[in-house]
Amino acid sequence: MVEIKKVETRADRKEFLNFPLRMYKKNPYFVPPLYRDEKAIFKDDFVYNDTCETAYFLAKRNGVTVGRISAILQKASNEKHNEKRVRFTRFDCENDEEAAKSLFKAVEDFALEKGMDTVCGPLGFSDLEREGLLVEGFNELSTFEEQYNAEYYGALIEACGYKKEVDWVESKVFLPDEEEIANIKKMSDFVMKRYNLHLPKCKSTGEFFDKYADAFFELLDKGYENLYGTVPFTDGMKKMMMENFRIIIDVKHITVVLNEKNEPVCLGLCFPSLAKALQKSQGKLTPAGLIRVLKAIKKPEIIDLGLIAVRPDYINCGITAIIAAGLVDILKQDGVKYAETNLNLEDNFSIQNLWKRFNAHQHKRRRSYVKVLEN
């Protein structure tokens, strides 16, 4: 028989964090999150506490943990979309249908108690967190930004009455041939000249954020406004992002496009892959783990594509050609083998068409599920 235990004590919290680390310890494709970041979800001053209510649950069989799940009432998202939803996230479970059903019942009961009528996910507190269940690409190394899960998870979730709501796809992007590189550069130059655009020079990541942080978040809010799972940026979210980005982003992996008034109209960020660096230390920044992370940042083999935002009035101006040219430069850097796109909504055809200009192939798919509850 499965017992559901609400996470309340310090021991419960530790067990909640450590369960997936034990479960996937020998899995070569699993990449843990930063342990310190995960611990932060239980802090009283956690950045999302002002917009969210949460509940965390463990599933135990004969006193042994066999699964975990978290429920998030994201009030800002519900207000934005006029919905009554609870998100589920951090779902990890052995191949045990009884345990999965018990965990999802706990989330659904939480949702009903809060007056909600729908559960969806996996979605985190915002789209800055890991989201989507892996449904294709189980033999591919996960990125640091996204979650790995076993293949049977989808069947467990569907057995609980959940259906697909949206899918994201991910691709590996390699440098195109010389002819295509020339075409990309030519198109980028044309767009820059036609719309009086230019690329500023920043000496450091700090200088970039000092100059363009406000515009960056404004572009993200506008550019991502209607995308699935997004929420408005709070001051706390901005501060958290800035602190993290200053550590892991190199200025040469940043593209900012300015118009003739020196206003940013497009911004793009890439991250050095930290996947392999974090695997050995299970996401903990031990002295040895920190050294591996710093090496990965300084000389990356893989680049994870992060955030791209375009000002709405420039969306149909061919700005993606400039982004493509910037990515070419990144892929030509010494030691870089390829880029990972991370999540792109499957119906985001503008971004899908961009990757067609490169030597790219889709290798992963993720899914968000939804279930309408009955009172």
XYZ file of C-alpha atoms in Angstrom:
375
model
C 0.000 0.000 0.000
C 1.239 3.489 -0.901
C 1.266 6.231 1.708
C 1.345 9.897 0.660
C 3.291 12.136 3.007
C 3.194 15.900 2.761
C 6.664 17.416 2.930
C 6.838 19.361 6.201
C 9.998 18.551 8.134
C 13.654 19.158 7.358
C 14.091 15.414 6.806
C 11.137 15.411 4.400
C 12.647 18.266 2.408
C 15.998 16.506 2.168
C 14.299 13.320 1.010
C 12.300 15.255 -1.600
C 15.511 16.745 -3.040
C 17.577 13.567 -2.906
C 15.089 11.044 -4.289
C 15.724 11.758 -8.016
C 19.479 11.944 -7.407
C 19.426 8.396 -6.046
C 17.028 7.209 -8.706
C 19.138 8.443 -11.633
C 22.593 8.168 -10.082
C 23.853 5.700 -12.689
C 21.899 7.096 -15.617
C 24.347 8.644 -18.151
C 21.729 11.022 -19.593
C 20.397 12.573 -16.382
C 21.703 16.031 -15.462
C 20.864 17.267 -11.945
C 19.857 20.850 -11.216
C 22.047 22.933 -8.964
C 21.360 21.527 -5.509
C 21.493 24.944 -3.849
C 18.848 26.258 -6.262
C 16.537 23.360 -5.463
C 16.993 23.868 -1.717
C 15.851 27.470 -2.198
C 12.271 26.388 -2.997
C 11.758 25.683 0.711
C 13.033 29.048 1.947
C 10.651 31.613 3.414
C 12.062 34.295 1.115
C 11.920 32.158 -2.050
C 11.513 34.463 -5.023
C 8.157 32.987 -6.141
C 6.448 33.025 -2.756
C 4.769 36.338 -3.540
C 2.882 34.897 -6.523
C 2.572 31.190 -5.700
C 1.226 28.689 -3.195
C 2.871 25.282 -3.103
C 2.600 21.802 -1.700
C 5.157 18.990 -1.857
C 4.419 15.283 -1.521
C 6.331 12.026 -1.137
C 4.968 8.580 -1.983
C 6.183 5.806 0.303
C 5.753 2.045 0.159
C 6.695 0.185 3.343
C 8.470 3.310 4.533
C 10.623 3.623 1.398
C 10.211 6.583 -0.969
C 8.981 5.509 -4.406
C 7.925 8.890 -5.811
C 7.575 12.627 -5.338
C 5.597 15.528 -6.826
C 4.992 19.236 -6.263
C 1.850 21.327 -6.774
C 2.081 25.028 -7.662
C -0.780 27.493 -7.642
C 0.726 30.168 -9.898
C -1.581 33.114 -9.171
C 0.105 35.497 -11.632
C -0.353 33.005 -14.457
C -3.992 32.365 -13.564
C -4.695 36.087 -13.430
C -2.925 36.685 -16.732
C -4.845 33.942 -18.568
C -8.098 34.084 -16.556
C -7.690 30.445 -15.541
C -8.067 28.308 -12.433
C -5.088 26.038 -12.752
C -2.578 24.262 -10.555
C 0.711 23.160 -12.062
C 2.438 19.916 -11.217
C 6.207 19.745 -11.288
C 9.158 17.768 -9.904
C 7.351 14.524 -10.601
C 9.648 11.555 -10.227
C 8.429 8.044 -9.626
C 9.369 4.422 -9.902
C 7.403 2.458 -12.503
C 4.557 2.109 -10.032
C 1.082 3.083 -11.222
C -0.412 3.020 -7.731
C 2.235 5.438 -6.490
C 1.751 7.759 -9.465
C -2.017 7.833 -9.059
C -1.654 8.547 -5.348
C 0.731 11.429 -6.038
C -1.509 12.996 -8.661
C -4.544 12.612 -6.421
C -2.687 14.634 -3.781
C -2.055 17.403 -6.328
C -5.659 17.305 -7.554
C -7.010 17.447 -3.994
C -4.775 20.477 -3.382
C -6.160 22.111 -6.524
C -9.771 21.497 -5.527
C -9.147 22.800 -2.011
C -7.882 26.034 -3.579
C -10.960 26.329 -5.802
C -9.127 25.389 -9.001
C -10.556 23.281 -11.817
C -7.545 22.140 -13.870
C -4.109 20.582 -13.346
C -1.380 20.893 -15.959
C 2.321 20.242 -16.304
C 5.104 19.514 -15.822
C 5.494 23.279 -15.418
C 7.575 25.097 -12.853
C 7.015 28.401 -11.115
C 7.746 30.126 -14.433
C 9.183 29.263 -17.824
C 12.625 30.029 -16.352
C 12.384 26.648 -14.639
C 12.490 23.168 -16.103
C 9.293 22.281 -17.907
C 7.829 19.546 -20.053
C 8.027 15.761 -19.785
C 10.579 14.075 -22.023
C 8.663 11.850 -24.488
C 11.381 11.392 -27.138
C 15.167 11.383 -26.825
C 15.751 9.165 -23.798
C 19.220 8.239 -25.021
C 20.358 11.850 -25.346
C 22.250 13.824 -22.722
C 19.885 16.233 -21.014
C 20.744 19.900 -20.828
C 21.332 21.644 -17.529
C 18.251 23.784 -18.182
C 15.838 20.873 -18.709
C 14.785 17.741 -16.846
C 15.482 14.139 -17.772
C 12.958 11.402 -17.000
C 12.516 7.707 -17.685
C 10.454 6.602 -20.676
C 7.628 5.121 -18.598
C 6.664 8.465 -17.002
C 4.311 9.350 -19.864
C 2.311 6.138 -19.432
C 2.020 6.781 -15.686
C 0.715 10.320 -16.233
C -1.742 9.248 -18.924
C -3.022 6.468 -16.656
C -4.011 9.251 -14.242
C -6.294 10.799 -16.882
C -3.965 13.431 -18.369
C -3.853 14.374 -22.054
C -1.358 16.254 -24.200
C -1.763 20.025 -24.160
C 1.396 21.223 -25.934
C 4.672 19.785 -27.171
C 8.111 21.335 -27.434
C 10.862 20.036 -29.694
C 14.624 20.309 -29.289
C 17.390 20.098 -31.869
C 21.139 19.802 -32.127
C 22.436 22.624 -34.314
C 25.748 22.263 -36.141
C 27.642 24.751 -38.276
C 26.254 24.882 -41.840
C 28.429 24.627 -44.940
C 30.400 27.607 -46.228
C 27.853 28.480 -48.900
C 25.035 28.703 -46.359
C 27.240 30.652 -43.951
C 27.806 33.204 -46.718
C 24.061 33.407 -47.365
C 23.341 33.933 -43.671
C 25.934 36.700 -43.413
C 24.613 38.360 -46.565
C 21.034 38.339 -45.304
C 22.114 39.634 -41.892
C 24.007 42.525 -43.485
C 20.995 43.346 -45.658
C 18.593 43.477 -42.696
C 21.026 45.563 -40.652
C 21.414 48.107 -43.442
C 17.733 48.239 -44.407
C 16.500 48.969 -40.889
C 19.479 51.033 -39.683
C 20.472 48.466 -37.096
C 23.833 47.898 -35.462
C 25.572 45.675 -32.918
C 27.121 47.394 -29.885
C 30.354 46.212 -28.363
C 30.362 45.268 -24.688
C 33.613 44.383 -22.947
C 32.003 42.204 -20.299
C 28.771 40.501 -19.293
C 28.464 43.006 -16.455
C 28.665 45.943 -18.862
C 25.978 44.348 -21.045
C 23.532 43.966 -18.173
C 24.338 47.386 -16.753
C 23.388 48.931 -20.083
C 20.585 46.710 -21.316
C 19.027 44.796 -18.397
C 15.827 46.875 -18.254
C 15.334 46.659 -22.012
C 16.096 42.942 -21.913
C 13.290 42.171 -19.472
C 10.904 44.490 -21.282
C 11.575 42.626 -24.525
C 11.137 39.269 -22.823
C 7.812 40.309 -21.287
C 6.511 41.538 -24.639
C 8.037 38.832 -26.791
C 6.963 35.949 -24.538
C 3.629 37.431 -23.487
C 1.457 34.939 -25.370
C 3.678 31.863 -25.102
C 2.532 28.834 -23.147
C 3.500 28.749 -19.486
C 5.018 32.226 -19.268
C 4.387 34.655 -16.409
C 5.235 38.355 -16.023
C 8.645 39.110 -14.547
C 8.687 40.336 -10.970
C 11.550 42.329 -9.486
C 12.607 39.236 -7.579
C 12.726 37.118 -10.734
C 14.799 39.770 -12.501
C 17.282 39.934 -9.647
C 17.605 36.155 -9.534
C 18.179 35.924 -13.289
C 20.761 38.679 -13.237
C 22.721 37.029 -10.431
C 22.741 33.679 -12.242
C 23.481 35.091 -15.689
C 26.441 37.159 -14.532
C 28.102 33.957 -13.344
C 27.565 31.619 -16.291
C 27.224 33.812 -19.406
C 30.196 34.993 -21.438
C 29.739 38.289 -23.271
C 30.736 36.578 -26.529
C 27.602 34.459 -26.217
C 25.320 37.499 -26.157
C 23.747 39.221 -29.163
C 22.047 42.591 -28.843
C 20.696 44.508 -31.839
C 20.105 48.271 -31.596
C 18.168 50.589 -33.885
C 19.215 54.097 -34.948
C 17.993 55.446 -31.590
C 20.219 52.956 -29.747
C 17.129 51.112 -28.523
C 17.462 47.314 -28.207
C 15.123 45.605 -30.672
C 16.475 42.082 -30.295
C 18.407 40.228 -27.603
C 19.714 36.701 -27.525
C 21.590 34.775 -24.814
C 23.409 31.456 -24.946
C 24.831 29.405 -22.093
C 27.853 27.135 -21.954
C 26.663 23.599 -21.320
C 27.128 22.648 -17.670
C 25.626 19.183 -18.115
C 28.736 17.029 -17.865
C 30.299 19.277 -15.234
C 27.344 18.832 -12.884
C 26.801 15.110 -13.392
C 29.800 13.991 -11.338
C 28.936 16.105 -8.300
C 25.156 15.488 -8.577
C 24.532 19.208 -8.871
C 26.474 20.138 -5.752
C 29.153 22.815 -6.016
C 31.903 20.945 -4.215
C 35.418 22.344 -4.762
C 36.019 19.798 -7.527
C 32.554 20.393 -8.940
C 33.103 24.134 -9.009
C 36.366 23.700 -10.908
C 34.582 21.586 -13.536
C 31.851 24.212 -13.884
C 34.372 27.032 -14.312
C 36.206 25.038 -16.980
C 32.943 24.414 -18.830
C 32.133 28.121 -18.743
C 35.587 29.150 -19.945
C 35.893 26.636 -22.782
C 32.547 25.020 -23.664
C 32.144 22.110 -26.050
C 28.369 22.519 -26.255
C 26.360 25.733 -26.260
C 22.815 25.766 -24.874
C 20.610 28.286 -26.624
C 18.758 30.320 -24.044
C 16.518 33.324 -24.480
C 15.736 35.170 -27.698
C 13.425 38.174 -27.621
C 12.424 40.499 -30.472
C 10.529 43.753 -30.119
C 7.041 43.179 -31.585
C 7.347 45.899 -34.242
C 10.503 44.214 -35.592
C 9.251 40.631 -35.677
C 8.592 40.613 -39.435
C 11.795 42.447 -40.377
C 14.077 39.440 -40.789
C 15.786 39.888 -37.416
C 16.303 36.124 -37.187
C 18.975 36.474 -39.882
C 21.054 38.535 -37.437
C 20.520 35.935 -34.718
C 21.580 33.230 -37.176
C 24.755 35.155 -38.026
C 25.537 35.516 -34.329
C 25.061 31.777 -33.818
C 27.420 31.062 -36.719
C 30.101 33.090 -34.946
C 29.527 31.165 -31.723
C 29.702 27.782 -33.466
C 32.975 28.795 -35.121
C 34.631 29.413 -31.751
C 37.424 27.040 -30.836
C 36.214 23.852 -29.165
C 32.458 24.333 -29.730
C 30.953 21.205 -31.308
C 27.271 22.131 -31.569
C 24.409 24.030 -29.961
C 21.333 22.671 -28.181
C 18.152 24.622 -28.883
C 16.374 23.597 -25.675
C 12.585 23.973 -25.850
C 10.828 25.369 -28.947
C 7.052 25.051 -29.173
C 6.275 22.664 -32.008
C 4.042 25.245 -33.722
C 6.637 28.034 -33.489
C 7.401 27.846 -37.195
C 9.551 30.971 -37.319
C 12.111 29.422 -34.989
C 11.829 26.014 -36.671
C 12.585 27.630 -40.031
C 15.635 29.325 -38.527
C 17.242 25.971 -37.669
C 16.683 24.769 -41.236
C 19.462 27.123 -42.273
C 21.869 25.103 -40.165
C 22.964 21.511 -40.135
C 20.392 20.596 -37.498
C 18.322 17.605 -36.468
C 15.539 17.207 -33.933
C 16.496 14.776 -31.192
C 14.103 15.407 -28.284
C 10.454 16.154 -27.641
C 8.785 17.293 -24.430
C 5.132 17.477 -23.459
C 2.882 19.348 -21.084
C -0.248 17.520 -20.005
C -3.625 18.773 -18.791
C -6.591 17.360 -16.877
C -9.890 19.067 -16.100
C -11.016 18.147 -12.591
C -14.414 17.042 -11.436
C -15.705 18.313 -8.114
